[in-house]
Coordinates of C-alpha atoms (C1' of nucleotides) in Angstrom, one line a residue:
Chain A
M576 CA -15.3 2.8 31.8
D577 CA -13.3 4.9 29.5
N578 CA -13.6 7.6 26.9
F579 CA -14.4 7.3 23.2
P580 CA -16.0 9.6 20.7
R581 CA -18.9 8.6 18.4
P582 CA -20.2 5.2 17.7
P583 CA -19.9 4.8 13.9
E584 CA -23.3 6.4 13.3
Q585 CA -24.9 3.0 13.0
D586 CA -25.9 1.0 9.9
A587 CA -29.2 0.6 11.7
D588 CA -28.9 -3.2 11.7
H589 CA -25.8 -4.3 9.8
T590 CA -27.7 -7.2 8.2
L591 CA -30.3 -6.8 5.4
R592 CA -30.5 -3.1 4.8
A593 CA -33.8 -1.8 3.3
D594 CA -32.3 -0.4 0.1
P595 CA -29.3 -2.5 -0.9
T596 CA -28.3 0.1 -3.5
A597 CA -28.0 3.0 -1.1
P598 CA -24.3 4.0 -0.9
D599 CA -22.5 4.0 2.5
E600 CA -20.5 7.1 2.0
P601 CA -19.2 8.6 -1.2
A602 CA -22.5 9.2 -3.0
A603 CA -23.3 7.3 -6.2
R604 CA -20.2 8.5 -8.3
G605 CA -21.0 8.4 -12.0
R606 CA -17.7 6.5 -12.3
G607 CA -16.6 9.0 -14.9
P608 CA -12.9 8.9 -15.8
F609 CA -11.8 11.6 -13.3
D610 CA -13.7 11.0 -10.1
V611 CA -11.2 11.4 -7.3
P612 CA -11.3 8.5 -4.9
A613 CA -12.6 9.0 -1.4
G614 CA -9.7 9.1 1.0
L615 CA -6.8 10.7 -0.8
G616 CA -4.7 13.6 0.5
D617 CA -2.7 11.6 3.0
A618 CA -0.9 9.5 0.4
P619 CA 2.9 9.6 0.4
A620 CA 4.6 12.1 -2.0
S621 CA 3.6 10.9 -5.4
I622 CA 6.7 9.5 -7.2
G623 CA 7.3 9.6 -10.9
R624 CA 4.8 10.5 -13.6
M625 CA 3.1 13.9 -13.5
P626 CA 4.6 15.3 -10.3
T627 CA 1.9 17.5 -8.8
V628 CA -1.5 17.8 -10.4
K629 CA -4.1 15.1 -11.1
R630 CA -3.2 12.4 -8.5
D631 CA -6.3 10.3 -9.3
T632 CA -6.4 6.6 -8.8
Y633 CA -5.6 4.5 -5.7
T634 CA -2.2 3.2 -4.7
P635 CA -1.9 0.4 -2.2
D636 CA -1.0 3.0 0.4
S637 CA -3.8 5.4 -0.2
L638 CA -6.3 2.4 -0.2
L639 CA -4.7 1.3 3.0
S640 CA -5.5 4.5 4.8
V641 CA -9.1 4.2 3.9
A642 CA -9.2 0.5 4.9
V643 CA -7.5 1.2 8.3
R644 CA -10.1 3.9 9.1
V645 CA -12.9 1.4 8.5
F646 CA -11.2 -1.4 10.4
N647 CA -10.9 0.9 13.4
E648 CA -14.6 1.9 13.2
R649 CA -16.1 -1.6 12.8
G650 CA -13.3 -3.8 14.0
Y651 CA -11.3 -6.0 11.6
D652 CA -13.6 -9.0 11.8
G653 CA -16.6 -6.8 11.7
T654 CA -15.4 -5.2 8.4
S655 CA -16.4 -6.9 5.1
M656 CA -14.8 -6.2 1.7
E657 CA -18.2 -4.7 0.8
H658 CA -17.7 -2.2 3.6
L659 CA -14.3 -1.4 2.3
S660 CA -15.4 -1.0 -1.3
K661 CA -18.2 1.4 -0.2
A662 CA -15.8 3.5 1.9
A663 CA -13.3 3.6 -0.9
G664 CA -15.8 4.3 -3.6
I665 CA -14.6 1.5 -5.9
S666 CA -16.0 -2.0 -6.4
K667 CA -15.2 -4.9 -4.2
S668 CA -13.2 -6.7 -7.0
S669 CA -11.2 -3.6 -7.7
I670 CA -9.6 -3.8 -4.3
Y671 CA -7.9 -6.9 -5.4
H672 CA -6.1 -5.0 -8.1
H673 CA -4.2 -3.1 -5.4
V674 CA -3.7 -5.7 -2.6
R675 CA -3.8 -9.5 -2.3
G676 CA -6.8 -9.4 0.1
K677 CA -8.1 -8.4 3.4
E678 CA -5.4 -9.8 5.5
E679 CA -2.7 -8.1 3.5
L680 CA -4.3 -4.8 4.4
L681 CA -4.1 -5.8 8.1
R682 CA -0.4 -6.9 7.7
R683 CA 0.6 -3.6 6.0
A684 CA -1.1 -1.5 8.6
I685 CA 0.4 -3.4 11.5
S686 CA 3.9 -3.4 10.0
R687 CA 3.8 0.3 9.7
A688 CA 2.8 0.6 13.4
L689 CA 5.5 -1.7 14.6
D690 CA 8.2 -0.1 12.5
S691 CA 7.4 3.3 14.0
L692 CA 7.4 1.9 17.5
F693 CA 10.6 0.0 17.3
A694 CA 12.3 3.1 15.8
V695 CA 11.7 4.8 19.2
L696 CA 14.0 2.2 20.9
D697 CA 16.8 3.1 18.4
E698 CA 16.8 6.8 19.2
P699 CA 20.0 7.9 21.0
A700 CA 18.1 9.1 24.1
A701 CA 16.7 5.7 24.5
G702 CA 20.1 4.2 25.1
E703 CA 22.1 6.8 26.9
G704 CA 22.0 8.0 30.5
R705 CA 20.2 6.9 33.6
A706 CA 17.6 4.1 33.0
V707 CA 14.8 6.2 34.5
A708 CA 15.5 9.0 32.0
R709 CA 15.7 6.6 29.1
L710 CA 12.3 5.2 30.3
E711 CA 10.8 8.6 30.4
H712 CA 12.1 9.3 26.9
V713 CA 10.6 6.1 25.5
T714 CA 7.3 6.8 27.2
R715 CA 7.1 10.3 25.8
R716 CA 8.1 9.2 22.3
T717 CA 5.8 6.2 22.3
V718 CA 2.9 8.4 23.0
E719 CA 4.0 10.8 20.2
V720 CA 4.3 7.9 17.7
L721 CA 1.0 6.5 18.8
M722 CA -0.7 9.8 18.1
A723 CA 1.2 10.4 14.8
E724 CA 0.3 6.9 13.5
L725 CA -2.9 6.6 15.4
P726 CA -5.0 4.4 13.2
Y727 CA -2.2 2.0 12.5
V728 CA -1.2 1.6 16.1
T729 CA -4.8 1.4 17.2
L730 CA -5.2 -1.6 14.9
L731 CA -2.1 -3.2 16.3
L732 CA -3.4 -2.8 19.9
R733 CA -6.7 -4.5 19.1
V734 CA -5.4 -7.7 17.4
R735 CA -6.9 -10.9 18.8
G736 CA -4.8 -13.6 17.3
N737 CA -7.3 -15.2 15.0
T738 CA -5.0 -15.5 11.9
D739 CA -1.3 -16.0 11.3
T740 CA -0.8 -12.3 10.7
E741 CA -2.4 -11.5 14.0
V742 CA -0.3 -14.0 15.9
W743 CA 2.9 -12.6 14.3
A744 CA 1.8 -9.1 15.3
M745 CA 1.2 -10.1 18.9
G746 CA 4.6 -11.7 19.0
R747 CA 6.4 -8.5 17.8
R748 CA 4.3 -6.4 20.2
R749 CA 5.4 -8.6 23.0
E750 CA 9.0 -8.0 22.0
F751 CA 8.6 -4.3 22.2
D752 CA 6.9 -4.7 25.6
Q753 CA 9.8 -6.7 26.9
R754 CA 12.4 -4.2 25.8
V755 CA 10.6 -1.6 27.8
A756 CA 10.2 -3.9 30.7
E757 CA 13.9 -4.2 30.9
L758 CA 14.2 -0.5 31.2
V759 CA 11.7 -0.5 34.1
K760 CA 13.6 -3.3 35.8
Q761 CA 16.9 -1.3 35.5
A762 CA 15.4 1.9 36.8
A763 CA 13.9 0.0 39.7
A764 CA 17.4 -1.5 40.5
D765 CA 18.8 2.0 40.4
G766 CA 16.3 3.0 43.1
D767 CA 14.6 5.5 40.9
L768 CA 11.2 3.8 40.9
R769 CA 9.1 3.0 43.9
A770 CA 10.0 -0.4 45.4
D771 CA 6.4 -1.3 46.6
V772 CA 5.1 -2.0 43.1
D773 CA 6.5 -5.0 41.2
A774 CA 8.5 -4.0 38.0
R775 CA 6.4 -6.3 35.8
L776 CA 3.2 -4.8 37.1
A777 CA 4.6 -1.3 36.8
T778 CA 5.4 -1.9 33.2
R779 CA 1.9 -3.1 32.5
L780 CA 0.3 -0.1 34.2
L781 CA 2.6 2.2 32.3
F782 CA 1.6 0.7 29.0
G783 CA -2.0 0.8 30.1
M784 CA -1.7 4.6 30.4
I785 CA 0.2 5.0 27.2
N786 CA -2.0 2.8 25.1
S787 CA -5.2 4.3 26.4
V788 CA -4.5 7.4 24.4
A789 CA -5.6 5.4 21.3
E790 CA -9.0 5.1 22.9
W791 CA -9.9 8.7 22.9
Y792 CA -7.5 10.9 20.9
R793 CA -8.9 12.1 17.6
P794 CA -6.5 14.2 15.5
D795 CA -9.2 16.3 13.9
R796 CA -10.0 17.8 17.3
A797 CA -6.4 18.8 18.0
V798 CA -5.8 22.3 16.5
S799 CA -2.9 23.3 18.8
G800 CA -4.6 25.8 21.2
H801 CA -5.1 23.6 24.3
G802 CA -7.5 24.3 27.1
P803 CA -11.1 23.0 27.6
E804 CA -12.1 23.7 24.0
G805 CA -9.5 22.6 21.4
G806 CA -7.7 19.3 21.7
D807 CA -4.1 18.9 22.7
T808 CA -1.0 18.6 20.6
S809 CA 1.0 15.4 20.6
A810 CA 3.7 16.9 22.7
E811 CA 1.3 18.2 25.3
V812 CA -0.4 14.9 25.7
A813 CA 2.9 13.0 25.9
E814 CA 4.1 15.4 28.6
A815 CA 0.9 14.9 30.6
V816 CA 1.3 11.1 30.3
V817 CA 4.9 11.3 31.5
R818 CA 4.0 13.6 34.4
T819 CA 1.0 11.5 35.5
A820 CA 2.8 8.2 35.2
F821 CA 6.0 9.2 37.0
A822 CA 4.8 11.8 39.5
G823 CA 1.2 10.7 40.0
L824 CA -2.1 12.5 40.0
R825 CA -2.0 13.7 43.6
T826 CA -0.5 16.9 44.9
H827 CA 2.3 16.4 47.5
Chain B
M591 CA 3.0 -2.5 23.4
D592 CA 1.3 -4.2 26.3
N593 CA 1.0 -7.5 28.0
F594 CA -1.1 -10.4 27.2
P595 CA -0.8 -14.2 27.7
R596 CA -1.3 -16.8 25.0
P597 CA -2.7 -16.3 21.5
P598 CA -5.6 -18.8 21.3
E599 CA -3.4 -21.6 20.0
Q600 CA -4.5 -21.0 16.5
D601 CA -6.9 -22.8 14.4
A602 CA -4.2 -22.9 11.8
D603 CA -6.2 -21.1 9.2
H604 CA -9.7 -20.3 10.4
T605 CA -11.2 -21.1 7.0
L606 CA -11.6 -24.5 5.5
R607 CA -10.0 -26.9 8.0
A608 CA -8.6 -30.2 6.8
D609 CA -10.9 -32.5 8.7
P610 CA -14.3 -30.8 9.2
T611 CA -15.4 -33.4 11.8
A612 CA -12.4 -32.8 14.1
P613 CA -13.8 -31.3 17.4
D614 CA -12.4 -28.0 18.6
E615 CA -12.3 -28.7 22.3
P616 CA -14.5 -31.2 24.2
A617 CA -13.7 -34.3 22.3
A618 CA -16.4 -36.1 20.3
R619 CA -18.9 -36.8 23.2
G620 CA -20.9 -39.9 22.5
R621 CA -23.9 -37.7 23.3
G622 CA -24.9 -40.2 26.0
P623 CA -27.4 -39.1 28.6
F624 CA -24.9 -38.0 31.2
D625 CA -22.1 -36.1 29.5
V626 CA -21.4 -33.1 31.6
P627 CA -21.1 -30.0 29.4
A628 CA -17.8 -28.2 29.0
G629 CA -17.8 -25.1 31.1
L630 CA -19.8 -25.7 34.3
G631 CA -18.7 -25.1 37.8
D632 CA -19.2 -21.4 37.8
A633 CA -22.9 -21.5 37.4
P634 CA -25.0 -19.8 40.2
A635 CA -26.1 -21.8 43.1
S636 CA -28.4 -24.4 41.5
I637 CA -32.0 -23.7 42.5
G638 CA -34.8 -26.2 42.9
R639 CA -34.6 -29.8 41.7
M640 CA -32.0 -32.2 43.0
P641 CA -29.9 -29.8 45.1
T642 CA -26.4 -31.0 44.9
V643 CA -25.6 -34.0 42.7
K644 CA -26.0 -34.4 39.0
R645 CA -26.1 -30.8 37.7
D646 CA -26.0 -31.8 34.1
T647 CA -27.5 -29.6 31.4
Y648 CA -26.9 -26.0 30.5
T649 CA -28.7 -23.0 31.8
P650 CA -28.7 -19.6 30.1
D651 CA -26.1 -18.5 32.6
S652 CA -23.8 -21.5 32.4
L653 CA -23.9 -21.3 28.6
L654 CA -23.2 -17.6 28.9
S655 CA -19.9 -18.2 30.8
V656 CA -18.7 -20.5 28.0
A657 CA -19.8 -18.0 25.3
V658 CA -18.1 -15.1 27.0
R659 CA -14.9 -17.0 27.2
V660 CA -14.9 -17.7 23.5
F661 CA -16.0 -14.1 22.7
N662 CA -12.9 -12.9 24.5
E663 CA -10.6 -15.3 22.8
R664 CA -11.7 -14.6 19.3
G665 CA -13.5 -11.3 19.5
Y666 CA -17.3 -11.0 19.3
D667 CA -17.4 -10.6 15.5
G668 CA -14.8 -13.3 15.1
T669 CA -16.9 -15.8 16.9
S670 CA -19.4 -17.9 15.0
M671 CA -22.3 -19.9 16.5
E672 CA -20.3 -22.9 15.3
H673 CA -17.4 -21.9 17.5
L674 CA -19.7 -21.5 20.4
S675 CA -21.3 -24.9 19.8
K676 CA -18.0 -26.6 19.6
A677 CA -16.8 -24.9 22.8
A678 CA -20.0 -25.8 24.6
G679 CA -20.1 -29.3 23.4
I680 CA -23.7 -29.1 22.1
S681 CA -25.0 -28.5 18.6
K682 CA -25.5 -25.0 17.1
S683 CA -29.3 -25.3 17.1
S684 CA -29.3 -26.3 20.8
I685 CA -27.9 -23.0 21.7
Y686 CA -31.2 -21.4 20.5
H687 CA -33.0 -23.5 23.1
H688 CA -31.4 -21.5 25.8
V689 CA -31.0 -18.0 24.4
R690 CA -32.5 -16.0 21.5
G691 CA -29.3 -15.7 19.6
K692 CA -25.8 -14.4 19.5
E693 CA -26.6 -10.8 20.4
E694 CA -28.6 -11.8 23.5
L695 CA -25.4 -13.5 24.8
L696 CA -23.6 -10.3 24.3
R697 CA -26.3 -8.2 25.9
R698 CA -26.5 -10.5 29.0
A699 CA -22.7 -10.4 29.4
I700 CA -22.4 -6.7 29.1
S701 CA -25.4 -6.1 31.4
R702 CA -23.7 -8.1 34.1
A703 CA -20.5 -6.1 33.7
L704 CA -22.3 -2.7 33.8
D705 CA -24.4 -3.7 36.9
S706 CA -21.3 -4.6 38.8
L707 CA -19.5 -1.4 37.9
F708 CA -22.4 0.9 38.7
A709 CA -22.8 -0.8 42.0
V710 CA -19.4 0.6 43.0
L711 CA -20.7 4.1 42.6
D712 CA -23.5 3.3 45.1
E713 CA -21.2 2.1 47.9
P714 CA -21.2 4.5 50.9
A715 CA -17.5 5.2 50.6
A716 CA -18.0 6.5 47.0
G717 CA -20.3 9.3 48.3
E718 CA -18.8 10.4 51.6
G719 CA -15.7 12.3 52.5
R720 CA -13.2 14.3 50.5
A721 CA -13.5 13.9 46.8
V722 CA -10.0 12.6 46.4
A723 CA -10.7 9.8 48.9
R724 CA -13.9 8.9 47.1
L725 CA -12.0 8.8 43.9
E726 CA -9.4 6.5 45.3
H727 CA -12.1 4.2 46.6
V728 CA -13.9 4.1 43.3
T729 CA -10.5 3.4 41.6
R730 CA -9.7 0.5 44.0
R731 CA -13.2 -1.0 43.8
T732 CA -13.4 -0.7 40.0
V733 CA -10.2 -2.7 39.7
E734 CA -11.5 -5.3 42.1
V735 CA -14.8 -5.6 40.2
L736 CA -13.0 -5.8 36.9
M737 CA -10.9 -8.7 38.2
A738 CA -13.9 -10.4 39.8
E739 CA -16.0 -10.1 36.6
L740 CA -13.1 -10.2 34.3
P741 CA -14.5 -11.8 31.1
Y742 CA -17.7 -9.8 31.3
V743 CA -16.0 -6.5 31.8
T744 CA -13.4 -7.3 29.2
L745 CA -16.2 -7.8 26.7
L746 CA -17.7 -4.5 27.6
L747 CA -14.4 -2.7 27.1
R748 CA -14.0 -4.1 23.6
V749 CA -17.4 -3.2 22.2
R750 CA -17.2 -1.3 18.8
G751 CA -20.7 -0.1 18.2
N752 CA -21.7 -2.3 15.3
T753 CA -25.1 -3.3 16.6
D754 CA -27.9 -1.7 18.7
T755 CA -26.7 -3.6 21.7
E756 CA -23.2 -2.3 21.3
V757 CA -24.3 1.3 20.9
W758 CA -26.3 1.0 24.1
A759 CA -23.4 -0.5 25.9
M760 CA -21.1 2.3 24.8
G761 CA -23.7 4.8 26.1
R762 CA -23.9 3.3 29.5
R763 CA -20.2 3.0 29.7
R764 CA -19.9 6.7 29.0
E765 CA -22.3 7.4 31.8
F766 CA -20.0 5.6 34.2
D767 CA -17.0 7.4 32.9
Q768 CA -18.7 10.8 33.4
R769 CA -19.7 10.0 37.0
V770 CA -16.0 9.4 37.7
A771 CA -14.9 12.4 35.7
E772 CA -17.0 14.5 38.1
L773 CA -15.1 13.1 41.0
V774 CA -11.9 14.0 39.4
K775 CA -13.0 17.5 38.7
Q776 CA -14.1 17.9 42.3
A777 CA -10.9 16.6 43.7
A778 CA -9.0 19.0 41.4
A779 CA -11.1 21.9 42.6
D780 CA -10.2 20.9 46.2
G781 CA -6.5 21.2 45.2
D782 CA -5.9 17.6 45.9
L783 CA -4.9 16.7 42.3
R784 CA -2.0 18.3 40.4
A785 CA -3.1 21.4 38.5
D786 CA -0.8 21.0 35.5
V787 CA -2.8 18.1 34.0
D788 CA -6.3 18.8 32.7
A789 CA -9.1 17.0 34.7
R790 CA -10.6 15.4 31.6
L791 CA -7.2 14.1 30.5
A792 CA -6.4 12.9 34.0
T793 CA -9.7 10.9 34.0
R794 CA -8.8 9.3 30.7
L795 CA -5.3 8.3 31.9
L796 CA -6.7 7.0 35.2
F797 CA -9.2 4.8 33.3
G798 CA -6.4 3.8 30.9
M799 CA -4.5 2.3 33.8
I800 CA -7.5 0.7 35.4
N801 CA -8.9 -0.9 32.3
S802 CA -5.5 -2.2 31.2
V803 CA -5.7 -4.7 33.9
A804 CA -8.2 -6.6 31.7
E805 CA -5.4 -7.0 29.1
W806 CA -3.1 -9.1 31.2
Y807 CA -4.8 -10.4 34.4
R808 CA -5.6 -14.1 34.2
P809 CA -7.4 -15.5 37.3
D810 CA -6.0 -19.0 37.0
R811 CA -2.5 -17.6 37.7
A812 CA -3.5 -15.8 40.8
V813 CA -3.1 -18.2 43.8
S814 CA -2.6 -15.6 46.6
G815 CA 1.1 -15.8 47.3
H816 CA 2.4 -12.8 45.4
G817 CA 6.0 -12.3 44.3
P818 CA 7.7 -13.1 41.0
E819 CA 6.1 -16.6 40.7
G820 CA 2.4 -16.6 41.6
G821 CA 0.0 -13.9 40.4
D822 CA -1.4 -11.3 42.6
T823 CA -4.7 -11.2 44.4
S824 CA -7.4 -8.7 43.5
A825 CA -6.8 -6.5 46.4
E826 CA -3.0 -6.4 45.8
V827 CA -3.4 -5.3 42.2
A828 CA -6.0 -2.7 43.1
E829 CA -3.7 -1.3 45.7
A830 CA -0.8 -1.1 43.2
V831 CA -3.0 0.7 40.7
V832 CA -4.1 3.2 43.3
R833 CA -0.5 3.8 44.4
T834 CA 0.8 4.2 40.9
A835 CA -2.0 6.4 39.7
F836 CA -2.0 8.7 42.6
A837 CA 1.6 8.8 43.8
G838 CA 3.4 8.0 40.6
L839 CA 6.1 5.5 39.6
R840 CA 9.0 7.6 40.7
T841 CA 10.6 7.8 44.1
H842 CA 10.7 11.2 45.7
Chain C
dC1210 C1' -48.3 -47.6 30.7
dC1211 C1' -49.0 -43.3 28.8
dT1212 C1' -48.4 -38.4 28.6
dT1213 C1' -45.7 -34.3 29.1
dG1214 C1' -41.9 -31.4 28.6
dC1215 C1' -37.1 -30.5 28.6
dA1216 C1' -32.6 -30.7 26.4
dC1217 C1' -30.9 -31.8 22.5
dC1218 C1' -30.2 -33.1 17.4
dG1219 C1' -29.3 -33.0 11.9
dA1220 C1' -30.9 -30.8 7.9
dC1221 C1' -31.7 -26.9 5.9
dC1222 C1' -32.8 -21.6 5.0
dG1223 C1' -31.5 -17.2 2.5
dA1224 C1' -27.9 -13.9 3.1
dT1225 C1' -23.4 -12.6 3.2
dC1226 C1' -18.5 -13.8 3.4
dG1227 C1' -13.6 -13.3 0.9
dT1228 C1' -12.2 -14.1 -3.5
dT1229 C1' -11.9 -15.1 -8.6
dC1230 C1' -12.9 -14.4 -13.3
dG1231 C1' -13.6 -12.4 -17.8
dG1232 C1' -14.2 -8.6 -19.4
dT1233 C1' -13.8 -2.9 -20.8
dA1234 C1' -12.7 2.0 -21.1
dG1235 C1' -9.1 5.1 -21.7
dC1236 C1' -4.4 6.4 -22.1
dA1237 C1' 0.8 6.0 -23.7
dG1238 C1' 3.9 4.6 -26.8
dT1239 C1' 4.9 3.4 -31.5
Chain D
dA744 C1' -4.3 2.4 -36.2
dC745 C1' -2.6 -0.9 -33.3
dT746 C1' -0.7 -2.8 -28.9
dG747 C1' -0.1 -3.0 -24.1
dC748 C1' -1.1 -1.5 -19.7
dT749 C1' -3.6 0.3 -15.8
dA750 C1' -7.6 0.9 -13.1
dC751 C1' -11.6 -0.5 -12.9
dC752 C1' -16.3 -3.2 -13.4
dG753 C1' -20.4 -7.0 -12.8
dA754 C1' -21.3 -11.6 -12.1
dA755 C1' -20.4 -15.5 -10.0
dC756 C1' -17.8 -19.0 -6.9
dG757 C1' -17.9 -22.2 -2.8
dA758 C1' -17.9 -21.6 2.0
dT759 C1' -19.7 -19.9 6.0
dC760 C1' -22.8 -16.9 8.4
dG761 C1' -26.9 -16.5 12.1
dG762 C1' -31.0 -18.6 12.6
dT763 C1' -35.3 -22.0 11.8
dC764 C1' -37.6 -26.3 11.6
dG765 C1' -39.4 -30.8 12.7
dG766 C1' -38.1 -34.0 15.0
dT767 C1' -36.0 -37.7 19.0
dG768 C1' -34.6 -39.7 23.5
dC769 C1' -35.6 -39.8 28.0
dA770 C1' -36.7 -38.8 33.0
dA771 C1' -40.7 -37.5 35.8
dG772 C1' -45.7 -37.3 37.0
dG773 C1' -50.0 -39.4 36.7

DNA sequence: CCTTGCACCGACCGATCGTTCGGTAGCAGT
DNA sequence: ACTGCTACCGAACGATCGGTCGGTGCAAGG
């Protein structure tokens, strides 16, 4: 029905593995003093202490980036703390040194996504000019933010509402949606959008197109040069979404 | 970011409920001989036995319809056999009288979705005429099937690849996708689709729009009369998707 | 009346869940 | 040398997981 890359190479069975000591990812690790953890390199600019060299241990944020990757591969409910510890290369109990628990990881990730998305609505171009132009701007920028914060936004889009955190996330997401829906309604009132499709339905279809980018875009494949080989840059995809959504697939 | 109706009214906490005997849904049930199970009424035409009256106990299919509803509310991984037994109004062990286990329920549901979707590609109008017309037909019919088989297709769309069944489902779904992608490529070669958006990307955005219907459509709200109050019928939504995807949101 | 078989049950299984606890090695500051 | 702190560990917690087992009540067939 849709596109997606690899299934997460399969744990064979996901219950009762043959050799329970076999590591999932970052091979045995002697646990010597200076083993660099698995998923560093995307941590925020290290503050204080030794400024550049050595960045060794986990911070809540660097651990988060590992956790979010696993959440997206297996689903939040399908991810155990054991999975996270294997992926991070530290023991299960060590995770609790950095964060309160599994749900805090989810909350941090979703917060980050929501903050980035709401920031789009505060950009000047989202509040000035004709409604249809503001709507196009928000569409373009939302796609760009989605791609820049891909794993965090992806997690947000998949929330089901099973915990308090998830219910809160769904509520804030609905807020964002309604802000955009108002733009659509205004643009329709201006006569800039086709009248034969209801504004609420149009909003939903627009978001359907935008959000679907999270289903197939993989940043490692995007190395600028577009075309059938390399992936596309963020701006190129955003432009294609705007063109397709507003002008349609068909030639005229 | 998108639309959706209610979060599933919250179990408060989802671990360690205050009163472990409190039922989740179909109140206590004295377990008398003629308690009618929770989710009947959408079972296939009852074969054999007493033809009309009495339809009491579960069949694999009627149990499936209950299970799929819960799967969609809580997510597959977030649903325990205990959740299913509460929703069905029978004990956990009784479920195993009808199906082999949790994963068989998933497999049956996904099979049903895939069969319905692939059937669209075998319709005459999907193979005759100009590629762009065939593509429009497949788009329209896929939306209609998605709405008719909503819970089953929704489940398919959310599969993550954690088990063998899920990997198989993702593979078959990719097949469907590629069949449609070929139609897009052909229509682009005919000059009927805009040349400034790559065919692969166009396919993905088209599916993004189609599949997003599963995120917000709720059949109980669709009582024919369209407009701002009642929902829309299947054919009306499908028509709107085709119009929006092929002609775009903007007026010309 | 007796047997058969279906739909269902409570009790229980070992495994795994998220989380807690009591450590310990190594470094910085004094 | 001692203290305090950070980042980590293994072992274990009670709860819950998907699934199995040996029944039980009852309608239908003989």
